[in-house]
């Protein structure tokens, strides 16, 4: 069945409606949520994220050797599957035989296909990361699944990825991951993108997007400007050292407060329930939840 392709204006209206319903900043749950026993990038993690108050569930996508799309962050095979090969070199049948090694009895939880997530959570907003290598094939899949109205795509502003996205008939909501104004300008210069903002990175106060005026200029023009509270395994400072670990160990205000005051309209976190609680206590959010479950 072929799904009708929404216009760029219709998709932006869907995002506007999300903000109007739940407020700002949006809470984006990194890889679903990794709390408890649920491995990240699974349907269980996505459900847990939504029940924890996330407005958007961020997931990573890979493709099997024979063209099936799964939720997974490449490079984490040994952590989750105890020595498995790079999943991108395996067939779908081989991936389907894997089971998460720390999720109860063997076979209790298998890798999640992207289509299974879309079917399991037909109303949830998803932010799909690390997928640009598979455009436009993945964009076709999302269109056919009728998911364009609830999907946010992001990528570094790489020319090949931007060209594939701009040429696709579905005007997916898109924002680039940028550290400099020049990187954002590179994305902005591509005709045909349904550009809704940016994920901004700033490791030091000298980085361009550490400047509140630069953030305000983006927010003035675009609905979605995202900062990250994540503590990644590689130790990267994503936004001036204001992060989840600080919020958990020292308190919400020193960790998340500067991110909230930055003016950004979305914050990505591994602790959606605590960030949401902080935002509600600060009067920055209502108790309304985004559609999802």
PDB file of C-alpha atoms in Angstrom:
ATOM      1  CA  UNK A   1       0.000   0.000   0.000  1.00  0.00           C
ATOM      2  CA  UNK A   2       1.315   3.424  -0.959  1.00  0.00           C
ATOM      3  CA  UNK A   3       0.884   6.106   1.683  1.00  0.00           C
ATOM      4  CA  UNK A   4       0.086   9.678   0.775  1.00  0.00           C
ATOM      5  CA  UNK A   5       3.121  11.932   1.011  1.00  0.00           C
ATOM      6  CA  UNK A   6       2.530  14.859   3.372  1.00  0.00           C
ATOM      7  CA  UNK A   7       3.748  18.323   2.449  1.00  0.00           C
ATOM      8  CA  UNK A   8       6.589  20.108   4.214  1.00  0.00           C
ATOM      9  CA  UNK A   9       4.040  22.477   5.727  1.00  0.00           C
ATOM     10  CA  UNK A  10       1.939  19.606   7.046  1.00  0.00           C
ATOM     11  CA  UNK A  11       4.937  18.011   8.719  1.00  0.00           C
ATOM     12  CA  UNK A  12       6.039  21.259  10.333  1.00  0.00           C
ATOM     13  CA  UNK A  13       2.468  21.715  11.566  1.00  0.00           C
ATOM     14  CA  UNK A  14       2.700  18.295  13.266  1.00  0.00           C
ATOM     15  CA  UNK A  15       5.855  19.405  15.083  1.00  0.00           C
ATOM     16  CA  UNK A  16       4.252  22.709  16.044  1.00  0.00           C
ATOM     17  CA  UNK A  17       1.311  20.753  17.454  1.00  0.00           C
ATOM     18  CA  UNK A  18       3.663  18.633  19.554  1.00  0.00           C
ATOM     19  CA  UNK A  19       5.247  21.723  21.079  1.00  0.00           C
ATOM     20  CA  UNK A  20       1.823  23.302  21.619  1.00  0.00           C
ATOM     21  CA  UNK A  21       0.632  20.180  23.443  1.00  0.00           C
ATOM     22  CA  UNK A  22       3.576  19.442  25.732  1.00  0.00           C
ATOM     23  CA  UNK A  23       5.567  22.668  25.892  1.00  0.00           C
ATOM     24  CA  UNK A  24       9.287  23.376  25.638  1.00  0.00           C
ATOM     25  CA  UNK A  25      11.925  22.090  25.945  1.00  0.00           C
ATOM     26  CA  UNK A  26      11.106  18.659  24.584  1.00  0.00           C
ATOM     27  CA  UNK A  27      12.608  15.715  26.471  1.00  0.00           C
ATOM     28  CA  UNK A  28      14.358  13.351  24.057  1.00  0.00           C
ATOM     29  CA  UNK A  29      15.338   9.950  25.455  1.00  0.00           C
ATOM     30  CA  UNK A  30      18.730   8.768  24.191  1.00  0.00           C
ATOM     31  CA  UNK A  31      18.528   5.285  22.603  1.00  0.00           C
ATOM     32  CA  UNK A  32      15.211   4.827  24.370  1.00  0.00           C
ATOM     33  CA  UNK A  33      16.303   4.601  27.956  1.00  0.00           C
ATOM     34  CA  UNK A  34      19.060   2.409  29.367  1.00  0.00           C
ATOM     35  CA  UNK A  35      17.729   2.322  32.930  1.00  0.00           C
ATOM     36  CA  UNK A  36      16.943  -1.006  34.570  1.00  0.00           C
ATOM     37  CA  UNK A  37      17.420  -4.236  32.651  1.00  0.00           C
ATOM     38  CA  UNK A  38      16.266  -3.102  29.192  1.00  0.00           C
ATOM     39  CA  UNK A  39      19.075  -2.831  26.622  1.00  0.00           C
ATOM     40  CA  UNK A  40      19.041   0.385  24.614  1.00  0.00           C
ATOM     41  CA  UNK A  41      17.646   0.542  21.082  1.00  0.00           C
ATOM     42  CA  UNK A  42      14.871  -1.983  21.707  1.00  0.00           C
ATOM     43  CA  UNK A  43      11.085  -1.771  21.799  1.00  0.00           C
ATOM     44  CA  UNK A  44      11.247  -2.329  25.561  1.00  0.00           C
ATOM     45  CA  UNK A  45      13.599   0.625  25.979  1.00  0.00           C
ATOM     46  CA  UNK A  46      11.344   2.833  23.848  1.00  0.00           C
ATOM     47  CA  UNK A  47       8.269   1.907  25.884  1.00  0.00           C
ATOM     48  CA  UNK A  48      10.198   2.566  29.098  1.00  0.00           C
ATOM     49  CA  UNK A  49      11.275   5.965  27.784  1.00  0.00           C
ATOM     50  CA  UNK A  50       7.712   6.974  26.966  1.00  0.00           C
ATOM     51  CA  UNK A  51       6.409   5.790  30.338  1.00  0.00           C
ATOM     52  CA  UNK A  52       9.254   7.776  31.921  1.00  0.00           C
ATOM     53  CA  UNK A  53       7.925  10.961  30.355  1.00  0.00           C
ATOM     54  CA  UNK A  54       9.984  11.301  27.178  1.00  0.00           C
ATOM     55  CA  UNK A  55       8.364  13.271  24.379  1.00  0.00           C
ATOM     56  CA  UNK A  56      10.615  11.814  21.683  1.00  0.00           C
ATOM     57  CA  UNK A  57      12.522   8.526  21.580  1.00  0.00           C
ATOM     58  CA  UNK A  58      15.921   8.660  19.885  1.00  0.00           C
ATOM     59  CA  UNK A  59      17.110   5.449  18.228  1.00  0.00           C
ATOM     60  CA  UNK A  60      20.070   4.384  16.113  1.00  0.00           C
ATOM     61  CA  UNK A  61      19.576   2.389  12.927  1.00  0.00           C
ATOM     62  CA  UNK A  62      21.796  -0.082  11.091  1.00  0.00           C
ATOM     63  CA  UNK A  63      21.154  -2.261   8.040  1.00  0.00           C
ATOM     64  CA  UNK A  64      21.876  -5.974   7.758  1.00  0.00           C
ATOM     65  CA  UNK A  65      23.961  -7.361   4.912  1.00  0.00           C
ATOM     66  CA  UNK A  66      20.744  -8.274   3.088  1.00  0.00           C
ATOM     67  CA  UNK A  67      18.962  -4.972   3.592  1.00  0.00           C
ATOM     68  CA  UNK A  68      16.849  -5.208   6.776  1.00  0.00           C
ATOM     69  CA  UNK A  69      16.906  -2.269   9.179  1.00  0.00           C
ATOM     70  CA  UNK A  70      17.439  -2.769  12.923  1.00  0.00           C
ATOM     71  CA  UNK A  71      17.712  -0.606  15.996  1.00  0.00           C
ATOM     72  CA  UNK A  72      21.354  -0.744  17.037  1.00  0.00           C
ATOM     73  CA  UNK A  73      24.434   1.419  17.523  1.00  0.00           C
ATOM     74  CA  UNK A  74      27.281  -0.240  15.647  1.00  0.00           C
ATOM     75  CA  UNK A  75      30.347  -0.861  17.773  1.00  0.00           C
ATOM     76  CA  UNK A  76      28.397  -2.211  20.741  1.00  0.00           C
ATOM     77  CA  UNK A  77      28.217  -5.819  19.580  1.00  0.00           C
ATOM     78  CA  UNK A  78      30.522  -7.153  22.282  1.00  0.00           C
ATOM     79  CA  UNK A  79      28.664  -5.322  25.043  1.00  0.00           C
ATOM     80  CA  UNK A  80      25.273  -6.655  24.039  1.00  0.00           C
ATOM     81  CA  UNK A  81      25.991  -9.948  22.278  1.00  0.00           C
ATOM     82  CA  UNK A  82      29.296 -11.149  23.794  1.00  0.00           C
ATOM     83  CA  UNK A  83      31.615 -11.185  20.830  1.00  0.00           C
ATOM     84  CA  UNK A  84      29.194 -11.055  17.918  1.00  0.00           C
ATOM     85  CA  UNK A  85      30.522  -9.767  14.609  1.00  0.00           C
ATOM     86  CA  UNK A  86      29.639  -6.346  13.249  1.00  0.00           C
ATOM     87  CA  UNK A  87      25.873  -6.672  12.811  1.00  0.00           C
ATOM     88  CA  UNK A  88      26.065  -4.824   9.504  1.00  0.00           C
ATOM     89  CA  UNK A  89      27.965  -7.794   8.041  1.00  0.00           C
ATOM     90  CA  UNK A  90      25.337 -10.332   9.141  1.00  0.00           C
ATOM     91  CA  UNK A  91      22.141 -11.352   7.380  1.00  0.00           C
ATOM     92  CA  UNK A  92      18.763 -10.621   8.930  1.00  0.00           C
ATOM     93  CA  UNK A  93      18.375 -14.318   9.746  1.00  0.00           C
ATOM     94  CA  UNK A  94      21.686 -14.270  11.617  1.00  0.00           C
ATOM     95  CA  UNK A  95      20.808 -11.090  13.517  1.00  0.00           C
ATOM     96  CA  UNK A  96      17.430 -12.520  14.466  1.00  0.00           C
ATOM     97  CA  UNK A  97      19.208 -15.444  16.148  1.00  0.00           C
ATOM     98  CA  UNK A  98      21.163 -13.159  18.490  1.00  0.00           C
ATOM     99  CA  UNK A  99      19.933 -12.504  22.010  1.00  0.00           C
ATOM    100  CA  UNK A 100      20.977  -9.842  24.493  1.00  0.00           C
ATOM    101  CA  UNK A 101      23.419 -11.499  26.872  1.00  0.00           C
ATOM    102  CA  UNK A 102      22.309  -9.596  29.997  1.00  0.00           C
ATOM    103  CA  UNK A 103      18.536  -9.801  29.580  1.00  0.00           C
ATOM    104  CA  UNK A 104      17.473 -12.842  31.590  1.00  0.00           C
ATOM    105  CA  UNK A 105      17.518 -16.281  30.014  1.00  0.00           C
ATOM    106  CA  UNK A 106      19.127 -16.733  26.614  1.00  0.00           C
ATOM    107  CA  UNK A 107      16.640 -15.862  23.900  1.00  0.00           C
ATOM    108  CA  UNK A 108      14.575 -13.631  26.152  1.00  0.00           C
ATOM    109  CA  UNK A 109      15.201 -10.558  23.997  1.00  0.00           C
ATOM    110  CA  UNK A 110      16.201 -10.396  20.357  1.00  0.00           C
ATOM    111  CA  UNK A 111      17.322  -7.371  18.307  1.00  0.00           C
ATOM    112  CA  UNK A 112      14.482  -5.069  17.231  1.00  0.00           C
ATOM    113  CA  UNK A 113      13.681  -4.446  13.598  1.00  0.00           C
ATOM    114  CA  UNK A 114      12.824  -0.834  12.819  1.00  0.00           C
ATOM    115  CA  UNK A 115       9.490  -1.827  11.314  1.00  0.00           C
ATOM    116  CA  UNK A 116       8.591  -3.671  14.519  1.00  0.00           C
ATOM    117  CA  UNK A 117       9.174  -0.482  16.510  1.00  0.00           C
ATOM    118  CA  UNK A 118       7.035   1.547  14.092  1.00  0.00           C
ATOM    119  CA  UNK A 119       4.216  -0.984  14.385  1.00  0.00           C
ATOM    120  CA  UNK A 120       4.516  -1.343  18.169  1.00  0.00           C
ATOM    121  CA  UNK A 121       4.368   2.418  18.817  1.00  0.00           C
ATOM    122  CA  UNK A 122       2.339   3.896  15.960  1.00  0.00           C
ATOM    123  CA  UNK A 123       1.873   7.299  17.628  1.00  0.00           C
ATOM    124  CA  UNK A 124       5.266   7.849  19.242  1.00  0.00           C
ATOM    125  CA  UNK A 125       7.632  10.533  18.012  1.00  0.00           C
ATOM    126  CA  UNK A 126      11.007   9.105  16.979  1.00  0.00           C
ATOM    127  CA  UNK A 127      14.358  10.764  16.375  1.00  0.00           C
ATOM    128  CA  UNK A 128      16.343   8.510  14.044  1.00  0.00           C
ATOM    129  CA  UNK A 129      20.098   8.883  14.338  1.00  0.00           C
ATOM    130  CA  UNK A 130      23.090   7.287  12.586  1.00  0.00           C
ATOM    131  CA  UNK A 131      20.936   6.291   9.611  1.00  0.00           C
ATOM    132  CA  UNK A 132      22.157   8.630   6.878  1.00  0.00           C
ATOM    133  CA  UNK A 133      24.304   5.967   5.214  1.00  0.00           C
ATOM    134  CA  UNK A 134      21.075   4.186   4.294  1.00  0.00           C
ATOM    135  CA  UNK A 135      19.275   7.101   2.664  1.00  0.00           C
ATOM    136  CA  UNK A 136      17.253   7.077   0.392  1.00  0.00           C
ATOM    137  CA  UNK A 137      16.341   3.395   0.926  1.00  0.00           C
ATOM    138  CA  UNK A 138      15.474   3.996   4.568  1.00  0.00           C
ATOM    139  CA  UNK A 139      13.465   7.082   3.638  1.00  0.00           C
ATOM    140  CA  UNK A 140      11.394   4.910   1.291  1.00  0.00           C
ATOM    141  CA  UNK A 141      10.734   2.464   4.133  1.00  0.00           C
ATOM    142  CA  UNK A 142       9.634   5.214   6.515  1.00  0.00           C
ATOM    143  CA  UNK A 143       7.360   6.688   3.863  1.00  0.00           C
ATOM    144  CA  UNK A 144       5.749   3.355   3.062  1.00  0.00           C
ATOM    145  CA  UNK A 145       5.228   2.719   6.781  1.00  0.00           C
ATOM    146  CA  UNK A 146       3.375   6.031   7.098  1.00  0.00           C
ATOM    147  CA  UNK A 147       5.844   7.287   9.710  1.00  0.00           C
ATOM    148  CA  UNK A 148       6.841  10.648   8.215  1.00  0.00           C
ATOM    149  CA  UNK A 149       4.481  12.612  10.481  1.00  0.00           C
ATOM    150  CA  UNK A 150       6.268  11.485  13.639  1.00  0.00           C
ATOM    151  CA  UNK A 151       9.905  11.129  12.596  1.00  0.00           C
ATOM    152  CA  UNK A 152      12.741  13.595  13.117  1.00  0.00           C
ATOM    153  CA  UNK A 153      15.875  12.891  11.104  1.00  0.00           C
ATOM    154  CA  UNK A 154      19.329  14.196  11.924  1.00  0.00           C
ATOM    155  CA  UNK A 155      22.844  13.785  10.576  1.00  0.00           C
ATOM    156  CA  UNK A 156      26.139  15.592  10.246  1.00  0.00           C
ATOM    157  CA  UNK A 157      25.846  17.991   7.283  1.00  0.00           C
ATOM    158  CA  UNK A 158      27.547  15.585   4.880  1.00  0.00           C
ATOM    159  CA  UNK A 159      26.933  16.458   1.208  1.00  0.00           C
ATOM    160  CA  UNK A 160      25.927  12.958   0.099  1.00  0.00           C
ATOM    161  CA  UNK A 161      23.386  12.552   2.883  1.00  0.00           C
ATOM    162  CA  UNK A 162      21.946  16.031   2.393  1.00  0.00           C
ATOM    163  CA  UNK A 163      21.598  15.474  -1.345  1.00  0.00           C
ATOM    164  CA  UNK A 164      19.773  12.170  -0.823  1.00  0.00           C
ATOM    165  CA  UNK A 165      17.392  13.739   1.682  1.00  0.00           C
ATOM    166  CA  UNK A 166      16.710  16.815  -0.439  1.00  0.00           C
ATOM    167  CA  UNK A 167      15.971  14.682  -3.503  1.00  0.00           C
ATOM    168  CA  UNK A 168      13.497  12.421  -1.726  1.00  0.00           C
ATOM    169  CA  UNK A 169       9.792  13.083  -2.431  1.00  0.00           C
ATOM    170  CA  UNK A 170       8.925  12.967   1.284  1.00  0.00           C
ATOM    171  CA  UNK A 171       9.999  16.245   2.953  1.00  0.00           C
ATOM    172  CA  UNK A 172      11.097  14.686   6.250  1.00  0.00           C
ATOM    173  CA  UNK A 173      11.625  16.954   9.232  1.00  0.00           C
ATOM    174  CA  UNK A 174      15.389  17.347   9.450  1.00  0.00           C
ATOM    175  CA  UNK A 175      18.034  19.009  11.585  1.00  0.00           C
ATOM    176  CA  UNK A 176      21.832  18.783  11.251  1.00  0.00           C
ATOM    177  CA  UNK A 177      24.340  18.094  14.032  1.00  0.00           C
ATOM    178  CA  UNK A 178      26.652  21.105  14.059  1.00  0.00           C
ATOM    179  CA  UNK A 179      29.459  22.674  16.034  1.00  0.00           C
ATOM    180  CA  UNK A 180      29.988  25.777  13.897  1.00  0.00           C
ATOM    181  CA  UNK A 181      27.888  28.306  12.016  1.00  0.00           C
ATOM    182  CA  UNK A 182      29.638  27.211   8.829  1.00  0.00           C
ATOM    183  CA  UNK A 183      28.385  23.655   9.275  1.00  0.00           C
ATOM    184  CA  UNK A 184      24.837  24.913   9.742  1.00  0.00           C
ATOM    185  CA  UNK A 185      25.166  27.157   6.700  1.00  0.00           C
ATOM    186  CA  UNK A 186      26.230  24.119   4.682  1.00  0.00           C
ATOM    187  CA  UNK A 187      22.932  22.404   5.463  1.00  0.00           C
ATOM    188  CA  UNK A 188      20.931  25.564   5.005  1.00  0.00           C
ATOM    189  CA  UNK A 189      22.338  26.036   1.517  1.00  0.00           C
ATOM    190  CA  UNK A 190      20.872  22.755   0.268  1.00  0.00           C
ATOM    191  CA  UNK A 191      17.627  23.419  -1.546  1.00  0.00           C
ATOM    192  CA  UNK A 192      14.784  21.033  -0.810  1.00  0.00           C
ATOM    193  CA  UNK A 193      15.495  20.249   2.854  1.00  0.00           C
ATOM    194  CA  UNK A 194      12.662  20.622   5.352  1.00  0.00           C
ATOM    195  CA  UNK A 195      15.037  22.241   7.847  1.00  0.00           C
ATOM    196  CA  UNK A 196      13.613  22.629  11.370  1.00  0.00           C
ATOM    197  CA  UNK A 197      16.678  23.623  13.383  1.00  0.00           C
ATOM    198  CA  UNK A 198      19.908  22.055  14.613  1.00  0.00           C
ATOM    199  CA  UNK A 199      21.526  19.910  17.262  1.00  0.00           C
ATOM    200  CA  UNK A 200      24.238  22.197  18.570  1.00  0.00           C
ATOM    201  CA  UNK A 201      27.502  21.120  20.168  1.00  0.00           C
ATOM    202  CA  UNK A 202      29.845  23.245  22.275  1.00  0.00           C
ATOM    203  CA  UNK A 203      32.789  21.724  24.133  1.00  0.00           C
ATOM    204  CA  UNK A 204      34.298  25.005  25.341  1.00  0.00           C
ATOM    205  CA  UNK A 205      33.079  28.570  25.954  1.00  0.00           C
ATOM    206  CA  UNK A 206      34.946  29.584  22.785  1.00  0.00           C
ATOM    207  CA  UNK A 207      32.789  27.381  20.551  1.00  0.00           C
ATOM    208  CA  UNK A 208      30.278  29.400  18.499  1.00  0.00           C
ATOM    209  CA  UNK A 209      27.134  27.840  19.938  1.00  0.00           C
ATOM    210  CA  UNK A 210      28.271  28.416  23.504  1.00  0.00           C
ATOM    211  CA  UNK A 211      27.189  32.008  22.845  1.00  0.00           C
ATOM    212  CA  UNK A 212      23.602  32.532  24.086  1.00  0.00           C
ATOM    213  CA  UNK A 213      23.045  35.031  21.272  1.00  0.00           C
ATOM    214  CA  UNK A 214      23.851  32.345  18.678  1.00  0.00           C
ATOM    215  CA  UNK A 215      21.380  29.954  20.303  1.00  0.00           C
ATOM    216  CA  UNK A 216      18.730  32.670  20.498  1.00  0.00           C
ATOM    217  CA  UNK A 217      19.167  33.459  16.810  1.00  0.00           C
ATOM    218  CA  UNK A 218      18.488  29.846  15.902  1.00  0.00           C
ATOM    219  CA  UNK A 219      15.472  29.611  18.216  1.00  0.00           C
ATOM    220  CA  UNK A 220      14.073  32.812  16.732  1.00  0.00           C
ATOM    221  CA  UNK A 221      14.005  31.216  13.302  1.00  0.00           C
ATOM    222  CA  UNK A 222      13.561  27.472  13.881  1.00  0.00           C
ATOM    223  CA  UNK A 223      11.372  25.401  16.214  1.00  0.00           C
ATOM    224  CA  UNK A 224      13.873  22.721  17.222  1.00  0.00           C
ATOM    225  CA  UNK A 225      17.240  23.595  18.711  1.00  0.00           C
ATOM    226  CA  UNK A 226      18.642  20.653  20.658  1.00  0.00           C
ATOM    227  CA  UNK A 227      21.380  20.396  23.261  1.00  0.00           C
ATOM    228  CA  UNK A 228      22.653  17.207  24.872  1.00  0.00           C
ATOM    229  CA  UNK A 229      22.982  16.246  28.519  1.00  0.00           C
ATOM    230  CA  UNK A 230      24.550  12.931  27.549  1.00  0.00           C
ATOM    231  CA  UNK A 231      27.668  11.375  29.006  1.00  0.00           C
ATOM    232  CA  UNK A 232      28.993   9.279  26.163  1.00  0.00           C
ATOM    233  CA  UNK A 233      31.509   6.477  26.551  1.00  0.00           C
ATOM    234  CA  UNK A 234      34.133   8.480  24.652  1.00  0.00           C
ATOM    235  CA  UNK A 235      33.972  11.295  27.203  1.00  0.00           C
ATOM    236  CA  UNK A 236      33.043  13.991  24.676  1.00  0.00           C
ATOM    237  CA  UNK A 237      31.808  17.286  26.142  1.00  0.00           C
ATOM    238  CA  UNK A 238      28.605  17.872  24.210  1.00  0.00           C
ATOM    239  CA  UNK A 239      27.502  21.113  25.824  1.00  0.00           C
ATOM    240  CA  UNK A 240      30.033  22.788  28.083  1.00  0.00           C
ATOM    241  CA  UNK A 241      30.111  19.961  30.606  1.00  0.00           C
ATOM    242  CA  UNK A 242      26.494  20.473  31.675  1.00  0.00           C
ATOM    243  CA  UNK A 243      25.279  16.911  31.710  1.00  0.00           C
ATOM    244  CA  UNK A 244      23.336  14.052  33.229  1.00  0.00           C
ATOM    245  CA  UNK A 245      26.129  12.933  35.548  1.00  0.00           C
ATOM    246  CA  UNK A 246      26.381  16.392  37.082  1.00  0.00           C
ATOM    247  CA  UNK A 247      22.597  16.495  37.470  1.00  0.00           C
ATOM    248  CA  UNK A 248      22.546  13.109  39.200  1.00  0.00           C
ATOM    249  CA  UNK A 249      25.584  13.593  41.439  1.00  0.00           C
ATOM    250  CA  UNK A 250      25.399  17.298  42.279  1.00  0.00           C
ATOM    251  CA  UNK A 251      21.761  18.147  41.622  1.00  0.00           C
ATOM    252  CA  UNK A 252      19.464  19.010  38.718  1.00  0.00           C
ATOM    253  CA  UNK A 253      20.235  22.723  38.723  1.00  0.00           C
ATOM    254  CA  UNK A 254      24.021  22.553  38.124  1.00  0.00           C
ATOM    255  CA  UNK A 255      23.558  19.738  35.609  1.00  0.00           C
ATOM    256  CA  UNK A 256      20.461  20.636  33.626  1.00  0.00           C
ATOM    257  CA  UNK A 257      19.839  24.229  34.665  1.00  0.00           C
ATOM    258  CA  UNK A 258      22.329  25.770  32.204  1.00  0.00           C
ATOM    259  CA  UNK A 259      20.865  23.672  29.380  1.00  0.00           C
ATOM    260  CA  UNK A 260      17.373  24.909  30.184  1.00  0.00           C
ATOM    261  CA  UNK A 261      18.564  28.511  30.405  1.00  0.00           C
ATOM    262  CA  UNK A 262      20.423  28.183  27.104  1.00  0.00           C
ATOM    263  CA  UNK A 263      17.077  28.674  25.403  1.00  0.00           C
ATOM    264  CA  UNK A 264      17.253  25.367  23.543  1.00  0.00           C
ATOM    265  CA  UNK A 265      13.873  23.852  22.720  1.00  0.00           C
ATOM    266  CA  UNK A 266      14.919  20.202  23.169  1.00  0.00           C
ATOM    267  CA  UNK A 267      17.243  18.389  25.575  1.00  0.00           C
ATOM    268  CA  UNK A 268      18.482  14.853  25.001  1.00  0.00           C
ATOM    269  CA  UNK A 269      19.079  12.774  28.127  1.00  0.00           C
ATOM    270  CA  UNK A 270      19.518   9.265  29.470  1.00  0.00           C
ATOM    271  CA  UNK A 271      17.312  10.161  32.475  1.00  0.00           C
ATOM    272  CA  UNK A 272      14.012  11.389  31.003  1.00  0.00           C
ATOM    273  CA  UNK A 273      11.931  10.966  34.160  1.00  0.00           C
ATOM    274  CA  UNK A 274      14.270  13.064  36.303  1.00  0.00           C
ATOM    275  CA  UNK A 275      14.768  15.752  33.689  1.00  0.00           C
ATOM    276  CA  UNK A 276      11.023  15.986  33.167  1.00  0.00           C
ATOM    277  CA  UNK A 277      10.474  16.249  36.930  1.00  0.00           C
ATOM    278  CA  UNK A 278      13.016  19.079  37.065  1.00  0.00           C
ATOM    279  CA  UNK A 279      11.341  20.931  34.195  1.00  0.00           C
ATOM    280  CA  UNK A 280       7.918  20.617  35.817  1.00  0.00           C
ATOM    281  CA  UNK A 281       9.280  21.869  39.144  1.00  0.00           C
ATOM    282  CA  UNK A 282      10.789  24.849  37.360  1.00  0.00           C
ATOM    283  CA  UNK A 283       7.461  25.597  35.675  1.00  0.00           C
ATOM    284  CA  UNK A 284       8.983  24.933  32.256  1.00  0.00           C
ATOM    285  CA  UNK A 285       6.698  22.034  31.436  1.00  0.00           C
ATOM    286  CA  UNK A 286       3.159  20.881  32.155  1.00  0.00           C
ATOM    287  CA  UNK A 287       2.151  17.373  33.107  1.00  0.00           C
ATOM    288  CA  UNK A 288       0.863  16.649  29.605  1.00  0.00           C
ATOM    289  CA  UNK A 289       2.490  13.755  27.769  1.00  0.00           C
ATOM    290  CA  UNK A 290       3.260  13.412  24.092  1.00  0.00           C
ATOM    291  CA  UNK A 291       1.271  10.727  22.236  1.00  0.00           C
ATOM    292  CA  UNK A 292       3.000   7.401  22.212  1.00  0.00           C
ATOM    293  CA  UNK A 293       1.374   4.634  24.256  1.00  0.00           C
TER     294      UNK A 293
END
